[in-house]
Coordinates of C-alpha atoms and ligand atoms in Angstrom, one line a residue:
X1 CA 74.4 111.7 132.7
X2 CA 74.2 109.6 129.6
X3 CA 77.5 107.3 128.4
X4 CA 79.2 106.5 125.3
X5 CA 82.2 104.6 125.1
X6 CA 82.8 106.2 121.7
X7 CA 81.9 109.6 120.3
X8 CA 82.9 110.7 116.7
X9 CA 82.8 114.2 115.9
X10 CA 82.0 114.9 112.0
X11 CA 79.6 112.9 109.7
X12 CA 81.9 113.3 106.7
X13 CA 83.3 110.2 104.8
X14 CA 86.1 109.9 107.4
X15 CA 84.0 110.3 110.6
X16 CA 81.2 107.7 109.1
X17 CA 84.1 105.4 107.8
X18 CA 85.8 105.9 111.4
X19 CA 82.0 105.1 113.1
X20 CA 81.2 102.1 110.7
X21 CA 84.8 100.5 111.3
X22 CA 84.3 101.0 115.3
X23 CA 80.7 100.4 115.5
X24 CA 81.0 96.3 116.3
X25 CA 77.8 95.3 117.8
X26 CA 79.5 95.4 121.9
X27 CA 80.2 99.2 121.8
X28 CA 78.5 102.6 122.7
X29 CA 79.4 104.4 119.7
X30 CA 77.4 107.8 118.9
X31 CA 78.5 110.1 115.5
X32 CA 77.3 113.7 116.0
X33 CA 77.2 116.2 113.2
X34 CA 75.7 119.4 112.7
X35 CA 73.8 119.7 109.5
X36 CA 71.0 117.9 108.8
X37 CA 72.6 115.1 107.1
X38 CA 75.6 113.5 106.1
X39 CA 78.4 115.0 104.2
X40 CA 77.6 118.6 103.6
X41 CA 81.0 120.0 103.4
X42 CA 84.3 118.8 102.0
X43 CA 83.2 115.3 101.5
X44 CA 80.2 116.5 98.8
X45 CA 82.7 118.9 97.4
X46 CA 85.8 117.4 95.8
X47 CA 86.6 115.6 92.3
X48 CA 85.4 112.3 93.5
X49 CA 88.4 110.6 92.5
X50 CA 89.8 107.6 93.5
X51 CA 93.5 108.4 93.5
X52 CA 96.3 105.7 92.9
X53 CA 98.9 107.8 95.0
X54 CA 101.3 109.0 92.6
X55 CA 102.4 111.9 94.4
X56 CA 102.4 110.9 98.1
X57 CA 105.2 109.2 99.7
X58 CA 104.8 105.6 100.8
X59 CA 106.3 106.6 104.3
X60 CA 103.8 109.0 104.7
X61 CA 100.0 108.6 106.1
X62 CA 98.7 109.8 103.0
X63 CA 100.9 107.6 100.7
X64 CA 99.9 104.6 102.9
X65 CA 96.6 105.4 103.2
X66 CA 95.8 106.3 100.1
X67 CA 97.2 103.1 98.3
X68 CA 95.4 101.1 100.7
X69 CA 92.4 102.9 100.3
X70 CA 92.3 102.7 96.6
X71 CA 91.8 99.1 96.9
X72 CA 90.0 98.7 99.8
X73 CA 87.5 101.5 97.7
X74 CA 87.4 98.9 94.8
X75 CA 86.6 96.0 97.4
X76 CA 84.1 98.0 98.6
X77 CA 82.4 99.5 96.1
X78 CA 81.8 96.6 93.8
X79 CA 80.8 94.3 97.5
X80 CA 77.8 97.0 98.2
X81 CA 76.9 97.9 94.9
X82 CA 78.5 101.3 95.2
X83 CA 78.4 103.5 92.0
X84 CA 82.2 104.0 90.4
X85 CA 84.3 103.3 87.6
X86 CA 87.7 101.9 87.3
X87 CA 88.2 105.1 84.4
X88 CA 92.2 105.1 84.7
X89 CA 94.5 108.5 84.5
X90 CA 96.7 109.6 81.6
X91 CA 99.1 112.8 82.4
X92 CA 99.4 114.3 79.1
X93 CA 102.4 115.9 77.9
X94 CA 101.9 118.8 75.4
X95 CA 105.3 119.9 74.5
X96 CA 108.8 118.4 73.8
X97 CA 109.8 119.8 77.2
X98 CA 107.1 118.3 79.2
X99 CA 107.8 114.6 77.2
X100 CA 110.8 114.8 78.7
X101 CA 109.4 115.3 82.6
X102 CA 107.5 112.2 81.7
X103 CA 110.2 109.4 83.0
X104 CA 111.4 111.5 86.1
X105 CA 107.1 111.4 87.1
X106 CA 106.8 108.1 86.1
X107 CA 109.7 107.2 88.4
X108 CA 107.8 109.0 91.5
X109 CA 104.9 107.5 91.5
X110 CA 106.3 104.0 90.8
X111 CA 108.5 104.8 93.9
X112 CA 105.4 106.2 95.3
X113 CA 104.0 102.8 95.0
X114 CA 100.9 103.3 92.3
X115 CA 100.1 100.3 90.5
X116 CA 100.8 99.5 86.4
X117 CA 101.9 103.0 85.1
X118 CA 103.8 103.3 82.4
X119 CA 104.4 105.6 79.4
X120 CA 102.5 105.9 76.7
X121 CA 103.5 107.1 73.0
X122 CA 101.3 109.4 70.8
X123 CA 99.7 106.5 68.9
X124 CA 98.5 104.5 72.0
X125 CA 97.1 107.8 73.1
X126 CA 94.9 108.4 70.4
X127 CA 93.4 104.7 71.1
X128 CA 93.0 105.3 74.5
X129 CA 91.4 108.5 74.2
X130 CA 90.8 110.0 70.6
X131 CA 89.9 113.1 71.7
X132 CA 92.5 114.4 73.8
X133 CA 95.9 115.4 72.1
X134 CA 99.2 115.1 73.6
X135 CA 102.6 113.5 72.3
X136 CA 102.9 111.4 75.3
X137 CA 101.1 110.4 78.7
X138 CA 101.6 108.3 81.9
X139 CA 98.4 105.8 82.1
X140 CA 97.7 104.8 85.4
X141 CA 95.1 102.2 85.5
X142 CA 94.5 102.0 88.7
X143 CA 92.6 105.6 89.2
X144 CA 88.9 105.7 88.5
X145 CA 85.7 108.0 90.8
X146 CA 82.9 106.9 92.7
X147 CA 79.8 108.6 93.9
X148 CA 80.8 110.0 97.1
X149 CA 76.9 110.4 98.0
X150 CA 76.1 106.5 97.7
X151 CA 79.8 105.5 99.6
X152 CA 78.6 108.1 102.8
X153 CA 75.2 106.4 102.4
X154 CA 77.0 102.8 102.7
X155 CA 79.2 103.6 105.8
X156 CA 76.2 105.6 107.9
X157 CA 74.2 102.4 106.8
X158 CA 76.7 100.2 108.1
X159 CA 77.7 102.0 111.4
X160 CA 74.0 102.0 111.9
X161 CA 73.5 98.0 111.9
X162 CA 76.8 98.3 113.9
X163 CA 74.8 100.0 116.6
X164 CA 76.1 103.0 116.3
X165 CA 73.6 105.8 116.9
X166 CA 74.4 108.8 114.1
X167 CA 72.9 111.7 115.5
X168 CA 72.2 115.1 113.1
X169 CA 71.3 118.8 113.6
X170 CA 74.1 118.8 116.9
X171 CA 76.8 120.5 117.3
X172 CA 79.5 119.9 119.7
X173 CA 80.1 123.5 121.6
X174 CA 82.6 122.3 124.2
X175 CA 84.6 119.4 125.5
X176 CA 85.9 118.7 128.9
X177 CA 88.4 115.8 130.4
X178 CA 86.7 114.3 133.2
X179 CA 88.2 111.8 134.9
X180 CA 89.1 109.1 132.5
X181 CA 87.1 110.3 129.7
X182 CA 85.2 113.4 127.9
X183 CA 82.4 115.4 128.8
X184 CA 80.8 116.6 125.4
X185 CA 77.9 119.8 125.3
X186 CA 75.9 120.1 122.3
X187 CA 73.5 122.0 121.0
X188 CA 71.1 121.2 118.6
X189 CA 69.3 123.5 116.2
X190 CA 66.2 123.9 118.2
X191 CA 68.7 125.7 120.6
X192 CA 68.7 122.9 123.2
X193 CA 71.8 121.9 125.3
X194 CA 73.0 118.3 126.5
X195 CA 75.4 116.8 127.5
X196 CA 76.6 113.6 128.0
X197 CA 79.8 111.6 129.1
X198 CA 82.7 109.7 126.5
X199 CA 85.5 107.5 127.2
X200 CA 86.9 107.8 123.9
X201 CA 86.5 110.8 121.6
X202 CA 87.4 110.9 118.1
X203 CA 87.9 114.1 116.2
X204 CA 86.8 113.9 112.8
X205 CA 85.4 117.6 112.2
X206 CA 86.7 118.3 108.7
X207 CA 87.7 122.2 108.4
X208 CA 86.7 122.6 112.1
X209 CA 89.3 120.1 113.4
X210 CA 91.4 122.7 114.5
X211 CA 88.9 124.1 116.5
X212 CA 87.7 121.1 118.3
X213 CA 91.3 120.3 119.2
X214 CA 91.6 124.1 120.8
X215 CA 88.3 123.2 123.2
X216 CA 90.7 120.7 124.5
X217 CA 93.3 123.2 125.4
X218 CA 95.4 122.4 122.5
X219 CA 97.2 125.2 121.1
X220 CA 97.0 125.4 117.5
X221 CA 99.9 127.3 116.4
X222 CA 102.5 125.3 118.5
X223 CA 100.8 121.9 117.5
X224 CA 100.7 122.7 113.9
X225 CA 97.1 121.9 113.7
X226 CA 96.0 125.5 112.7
X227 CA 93.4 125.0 109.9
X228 CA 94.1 127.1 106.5
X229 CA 91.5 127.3 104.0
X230 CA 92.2 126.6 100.7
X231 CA 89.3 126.7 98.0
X232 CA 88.8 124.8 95.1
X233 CA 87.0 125.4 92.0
X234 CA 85.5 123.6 89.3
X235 CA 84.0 124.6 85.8
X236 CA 81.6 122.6 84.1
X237 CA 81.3 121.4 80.9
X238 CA 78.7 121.3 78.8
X239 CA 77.6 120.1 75.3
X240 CA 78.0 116.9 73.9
X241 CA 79.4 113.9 76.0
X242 CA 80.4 112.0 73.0
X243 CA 83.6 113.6 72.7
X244 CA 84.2 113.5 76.4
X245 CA 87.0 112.0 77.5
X246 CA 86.4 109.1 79.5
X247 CA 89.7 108.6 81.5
X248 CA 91.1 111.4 84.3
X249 CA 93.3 113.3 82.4
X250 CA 95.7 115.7 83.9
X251 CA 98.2 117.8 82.8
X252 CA 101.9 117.2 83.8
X253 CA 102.1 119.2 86.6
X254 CA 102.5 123.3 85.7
X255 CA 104.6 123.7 89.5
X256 CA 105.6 122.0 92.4
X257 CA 103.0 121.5 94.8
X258 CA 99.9 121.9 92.1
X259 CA 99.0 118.8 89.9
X260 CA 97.0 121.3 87.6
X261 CA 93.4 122.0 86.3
X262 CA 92.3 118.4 85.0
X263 CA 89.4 116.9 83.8
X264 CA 86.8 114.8 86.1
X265 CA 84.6 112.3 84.5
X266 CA 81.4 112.1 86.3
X267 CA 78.8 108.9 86.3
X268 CA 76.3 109.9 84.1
X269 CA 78.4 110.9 81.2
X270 CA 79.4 115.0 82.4
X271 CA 82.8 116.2 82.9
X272 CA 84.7 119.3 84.8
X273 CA 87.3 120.9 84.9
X274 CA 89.3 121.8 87.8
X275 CA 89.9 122.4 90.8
X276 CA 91.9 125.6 90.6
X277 CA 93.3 126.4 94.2
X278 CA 93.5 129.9 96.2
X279 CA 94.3 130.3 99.9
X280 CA 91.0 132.3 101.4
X281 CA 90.4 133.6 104.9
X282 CA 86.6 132.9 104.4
X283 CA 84.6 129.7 104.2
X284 CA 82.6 131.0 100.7
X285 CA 81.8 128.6 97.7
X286 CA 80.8 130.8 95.2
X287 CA 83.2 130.7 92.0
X288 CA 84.5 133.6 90.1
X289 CA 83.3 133.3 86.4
X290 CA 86.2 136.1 85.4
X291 CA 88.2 132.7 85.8
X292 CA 86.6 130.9 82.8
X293 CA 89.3 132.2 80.4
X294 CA 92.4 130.7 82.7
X295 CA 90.2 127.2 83.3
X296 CA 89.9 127.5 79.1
X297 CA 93.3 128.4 78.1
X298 CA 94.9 125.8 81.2
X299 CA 92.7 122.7 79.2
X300 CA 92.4 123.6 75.7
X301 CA 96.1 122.6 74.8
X302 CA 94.5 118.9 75.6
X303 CA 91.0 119.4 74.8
X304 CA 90.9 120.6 71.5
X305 CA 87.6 120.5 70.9
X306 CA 86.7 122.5 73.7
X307 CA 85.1 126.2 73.6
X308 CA 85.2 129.1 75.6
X309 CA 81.4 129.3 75.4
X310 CA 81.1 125.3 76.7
X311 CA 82.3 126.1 80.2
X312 CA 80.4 127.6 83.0
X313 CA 81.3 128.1 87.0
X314 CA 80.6 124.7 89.2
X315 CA 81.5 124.1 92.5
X316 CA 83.7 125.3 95.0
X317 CA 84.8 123.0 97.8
X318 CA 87.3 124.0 101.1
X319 CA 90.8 121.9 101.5
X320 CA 91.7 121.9 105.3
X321 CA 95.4 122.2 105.0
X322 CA 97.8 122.1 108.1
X323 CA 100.4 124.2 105.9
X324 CA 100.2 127.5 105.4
X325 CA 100.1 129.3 101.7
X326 CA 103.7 129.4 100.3
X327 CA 104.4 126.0 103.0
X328 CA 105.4 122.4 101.3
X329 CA 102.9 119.8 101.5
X330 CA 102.2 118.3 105.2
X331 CA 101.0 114.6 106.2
X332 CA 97.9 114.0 107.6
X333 CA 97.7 114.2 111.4
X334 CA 96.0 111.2 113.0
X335 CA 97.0 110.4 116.9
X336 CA 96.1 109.9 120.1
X337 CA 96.9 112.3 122.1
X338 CA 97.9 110.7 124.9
X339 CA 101.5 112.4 125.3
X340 CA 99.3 116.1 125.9
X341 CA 97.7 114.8 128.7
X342 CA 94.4 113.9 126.6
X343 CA 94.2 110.2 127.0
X344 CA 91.4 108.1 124.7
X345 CA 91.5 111.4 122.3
X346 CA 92.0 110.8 118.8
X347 CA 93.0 113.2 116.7
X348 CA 92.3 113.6 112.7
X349 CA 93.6 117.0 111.7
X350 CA 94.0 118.1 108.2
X351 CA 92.6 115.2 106.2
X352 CA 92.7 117.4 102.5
X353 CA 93.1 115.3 99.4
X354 CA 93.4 112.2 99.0
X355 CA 90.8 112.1 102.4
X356 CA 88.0 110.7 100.2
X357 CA 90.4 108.0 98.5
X358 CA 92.1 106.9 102.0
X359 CA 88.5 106.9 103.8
X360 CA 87.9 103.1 104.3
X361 CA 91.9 102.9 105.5
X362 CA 91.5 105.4 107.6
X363 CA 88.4 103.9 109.0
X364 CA 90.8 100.7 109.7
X365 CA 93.8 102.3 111.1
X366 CA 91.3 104.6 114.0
X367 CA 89.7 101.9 115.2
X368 CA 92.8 99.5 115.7
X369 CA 94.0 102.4 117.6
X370 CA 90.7 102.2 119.7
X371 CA 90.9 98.7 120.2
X372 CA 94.4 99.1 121.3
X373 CA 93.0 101.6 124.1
X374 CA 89.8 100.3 125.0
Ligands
LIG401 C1 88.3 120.8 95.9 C2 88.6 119.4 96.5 C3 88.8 118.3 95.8 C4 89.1 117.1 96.4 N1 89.2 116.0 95.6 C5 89.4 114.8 96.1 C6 89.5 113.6 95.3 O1 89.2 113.7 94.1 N2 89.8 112.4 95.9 C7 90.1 112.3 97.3 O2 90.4 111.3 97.7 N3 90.0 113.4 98.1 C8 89.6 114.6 97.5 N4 89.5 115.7 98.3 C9 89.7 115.6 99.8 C10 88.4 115.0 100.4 O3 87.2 115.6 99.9 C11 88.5 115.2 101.9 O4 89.8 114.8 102.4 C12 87.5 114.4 102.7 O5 86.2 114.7 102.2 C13 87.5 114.9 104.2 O6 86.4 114.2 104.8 P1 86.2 114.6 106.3 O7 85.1 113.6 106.8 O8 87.4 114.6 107.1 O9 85.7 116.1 106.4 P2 84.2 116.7 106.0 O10 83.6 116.1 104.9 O11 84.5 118.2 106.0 O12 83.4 116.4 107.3 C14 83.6 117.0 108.6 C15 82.2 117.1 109.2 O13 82.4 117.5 110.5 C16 81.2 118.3 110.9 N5 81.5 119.2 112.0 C17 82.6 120.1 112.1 N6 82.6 120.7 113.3 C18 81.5 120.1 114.0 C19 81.0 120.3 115.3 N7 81.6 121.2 116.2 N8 80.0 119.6 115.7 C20 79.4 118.6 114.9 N9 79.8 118.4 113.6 C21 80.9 119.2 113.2 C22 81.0 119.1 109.6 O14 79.7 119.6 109.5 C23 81.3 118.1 108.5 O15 80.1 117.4 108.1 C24 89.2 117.0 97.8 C25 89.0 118.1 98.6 C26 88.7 119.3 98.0 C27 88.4 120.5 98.8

């Protein structure tokens, strides 16, 4: 039976980050994913935004990571010629009562640890962005978006020259601890089973990460590692770019929990609006165009110059959240799983938002953890 010392499970941005930053030239290291290609689920369907943690706690894994990864993004980005833009944030405040929420957000995400924000009066505003209207906004100039496409490109090119072997159209159907390590059976989509033998496995499997840690006997419920599906959707804009703003802007957040619909710059000039989160049972990305009068009445307070007429139904994209609807925001869960009995397993559950931002830190952090066990 064929070896690997490493197998990653998942070819989205964290799985080919995770592969690129363990792939060193002296290691087995083989990436399996099940569609034909790289990134077809979460990882292709998000705002593409380069966060600047604001809302996450530094003492958590996605406050750490995601500072971390917003520069190590940068670094990379302008190193490989990766498309971005350094575009900056402004939370806009519409109302005397949302002014005043203004120093009580600034003050989170400065104790969150985000870089240069500061408030902003109406005048400033209006140079910044002459299109949007607000009284006030935080800037936070260290937010911006990068083409997730190219930056899953760059680490599946790079784990490649690592030596890693990425391997498509395979799905991992079952898992078994043998001795010290894994037995892994696939099947690829001409219906043909293998299997081969792993001394460390590495679960990055997106919305399926639940799953894959129940084929090792895992039980999700009392783990907490029980995948719930939340889907978000995005209109798009259309018409003129011109007036277009070019910074993120957000609103100040409408309740706990929700940051609100916002606009997202793309790279050639476009714009949406969203994501607008609902809990679903279903894995479905279609979007519901009886929504376009909510995404148009949540913006327009900003966006003046938008129309109804302008917006039409985007994409949808599934959040893999460890909490359940109604539940406060959980960390990401990234272990080894030694203390179940599953030595040299690595476990990346519920990697939502900010997953694209905290990618090349996560990449890091895994394969310290496999050095440490190797
Ligand atoms: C609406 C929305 C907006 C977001 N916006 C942002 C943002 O602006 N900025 C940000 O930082 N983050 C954002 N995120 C979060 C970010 O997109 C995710 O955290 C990140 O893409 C997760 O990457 P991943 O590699 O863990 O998962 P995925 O991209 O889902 O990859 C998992 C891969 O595993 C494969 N797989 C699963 N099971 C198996 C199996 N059994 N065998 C083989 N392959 C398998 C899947 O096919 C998939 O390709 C957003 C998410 C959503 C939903």
């Amino acid at each position: 039976m064929e070896q690997a010392d490493v197998t990653i499970i998942g070819a989205g941005a964290v799985g080919l980050s995770v592969a690129s930053c363990v792939a060193n030239g002296s290691r087995n290291v083989v990436l399996i994913e099940r569609h034909a290609s790289c990134g077809q689920e979460t990882s292709s369907r998000n705002s593409e935004v380069i966060h600047a943690s604001i809302y996450y706690p530094q003492n958590s894994l996605k406050g750490r990571f995601c500072l971390e990864g917003n520069e190590l993004m940068y670094e990379l980005c302008e190193r490989h010629d990766i498309p971005h833009r350094r575009t900056g944030k402004l939370i806009v405040a519409v109302s005397e009562q949302e002014e005043e929420q203004l120093p009580q957000l600034l003050q989170t995400a400065r104790n969150n640890g985000a870089k240069g924000v500061r408030i902003i009066g109406g005048e400033e505003m209006r140079i910044q962005e002459p299109n949007v209207s607000a009284r006030a906004a935080i800037l936070c100039p260290t937010s911006g978006i990068v083409d997730s496409h190219s930056l899953m490109k760059y680490y599946e090119r790079s784990a490649i020259e690592g030596g890693a072997a990425v391997v498509y159209n395979t799905e991992v159907r079952a898992l078994e601890k043998k001795g010290g390590g894994y037995i892994v059976r696939v099947t690829d989509t001409a219906g043909r089973d293998y299997e081969f033998r792993t001394r460390i496995l590495i679960n990055c499997a997106g919305l399926e990460s639940g799953n894959v840690s129940a084929m090792l006997g895992i039980d999700v419920d009392e783990t907490g590692y029980r995948i719930s599906y939340c889907k978000g959707m995005y209109f798009r804009v259309s018409g003129s770019i011109s007036r277009f703003p070019t910074m993120l802007i957000y609103p100040v957040p409408p309740w706990p929990g929700f940051v609100g619909i916002h606009t997202t710059p793309d790279l050639g000039g476009g714009m949406r609006l969203g994501p607008y989160d609902v809990w679903v049972d279903q894995i479905d990305y279609t979007v519901d165009e009886l929504l376009r009068d909510y995404f148009y009445r949540s913006t327009v307070s900003f966006l003046p110059f938008l129309k109804m007429e302008q917006i039409n139904p985007d994409i949808a994209g599934i959040h893999p959240k460890v909490q359940k609807e109604g539940e406060p925001m959980k960390d990401f869960i990234v272990r080894h799983e030694a203390d179940r009995g599953l030595e040299n397993f690595i476990n990346l559950v519920g990697i939502e938002s900010p997953g694209l931002t905290s990618s090349p830190a996560i990449g890091k952090y895994v394969a310290a953890m496999v050095e440490e066990i190797s």
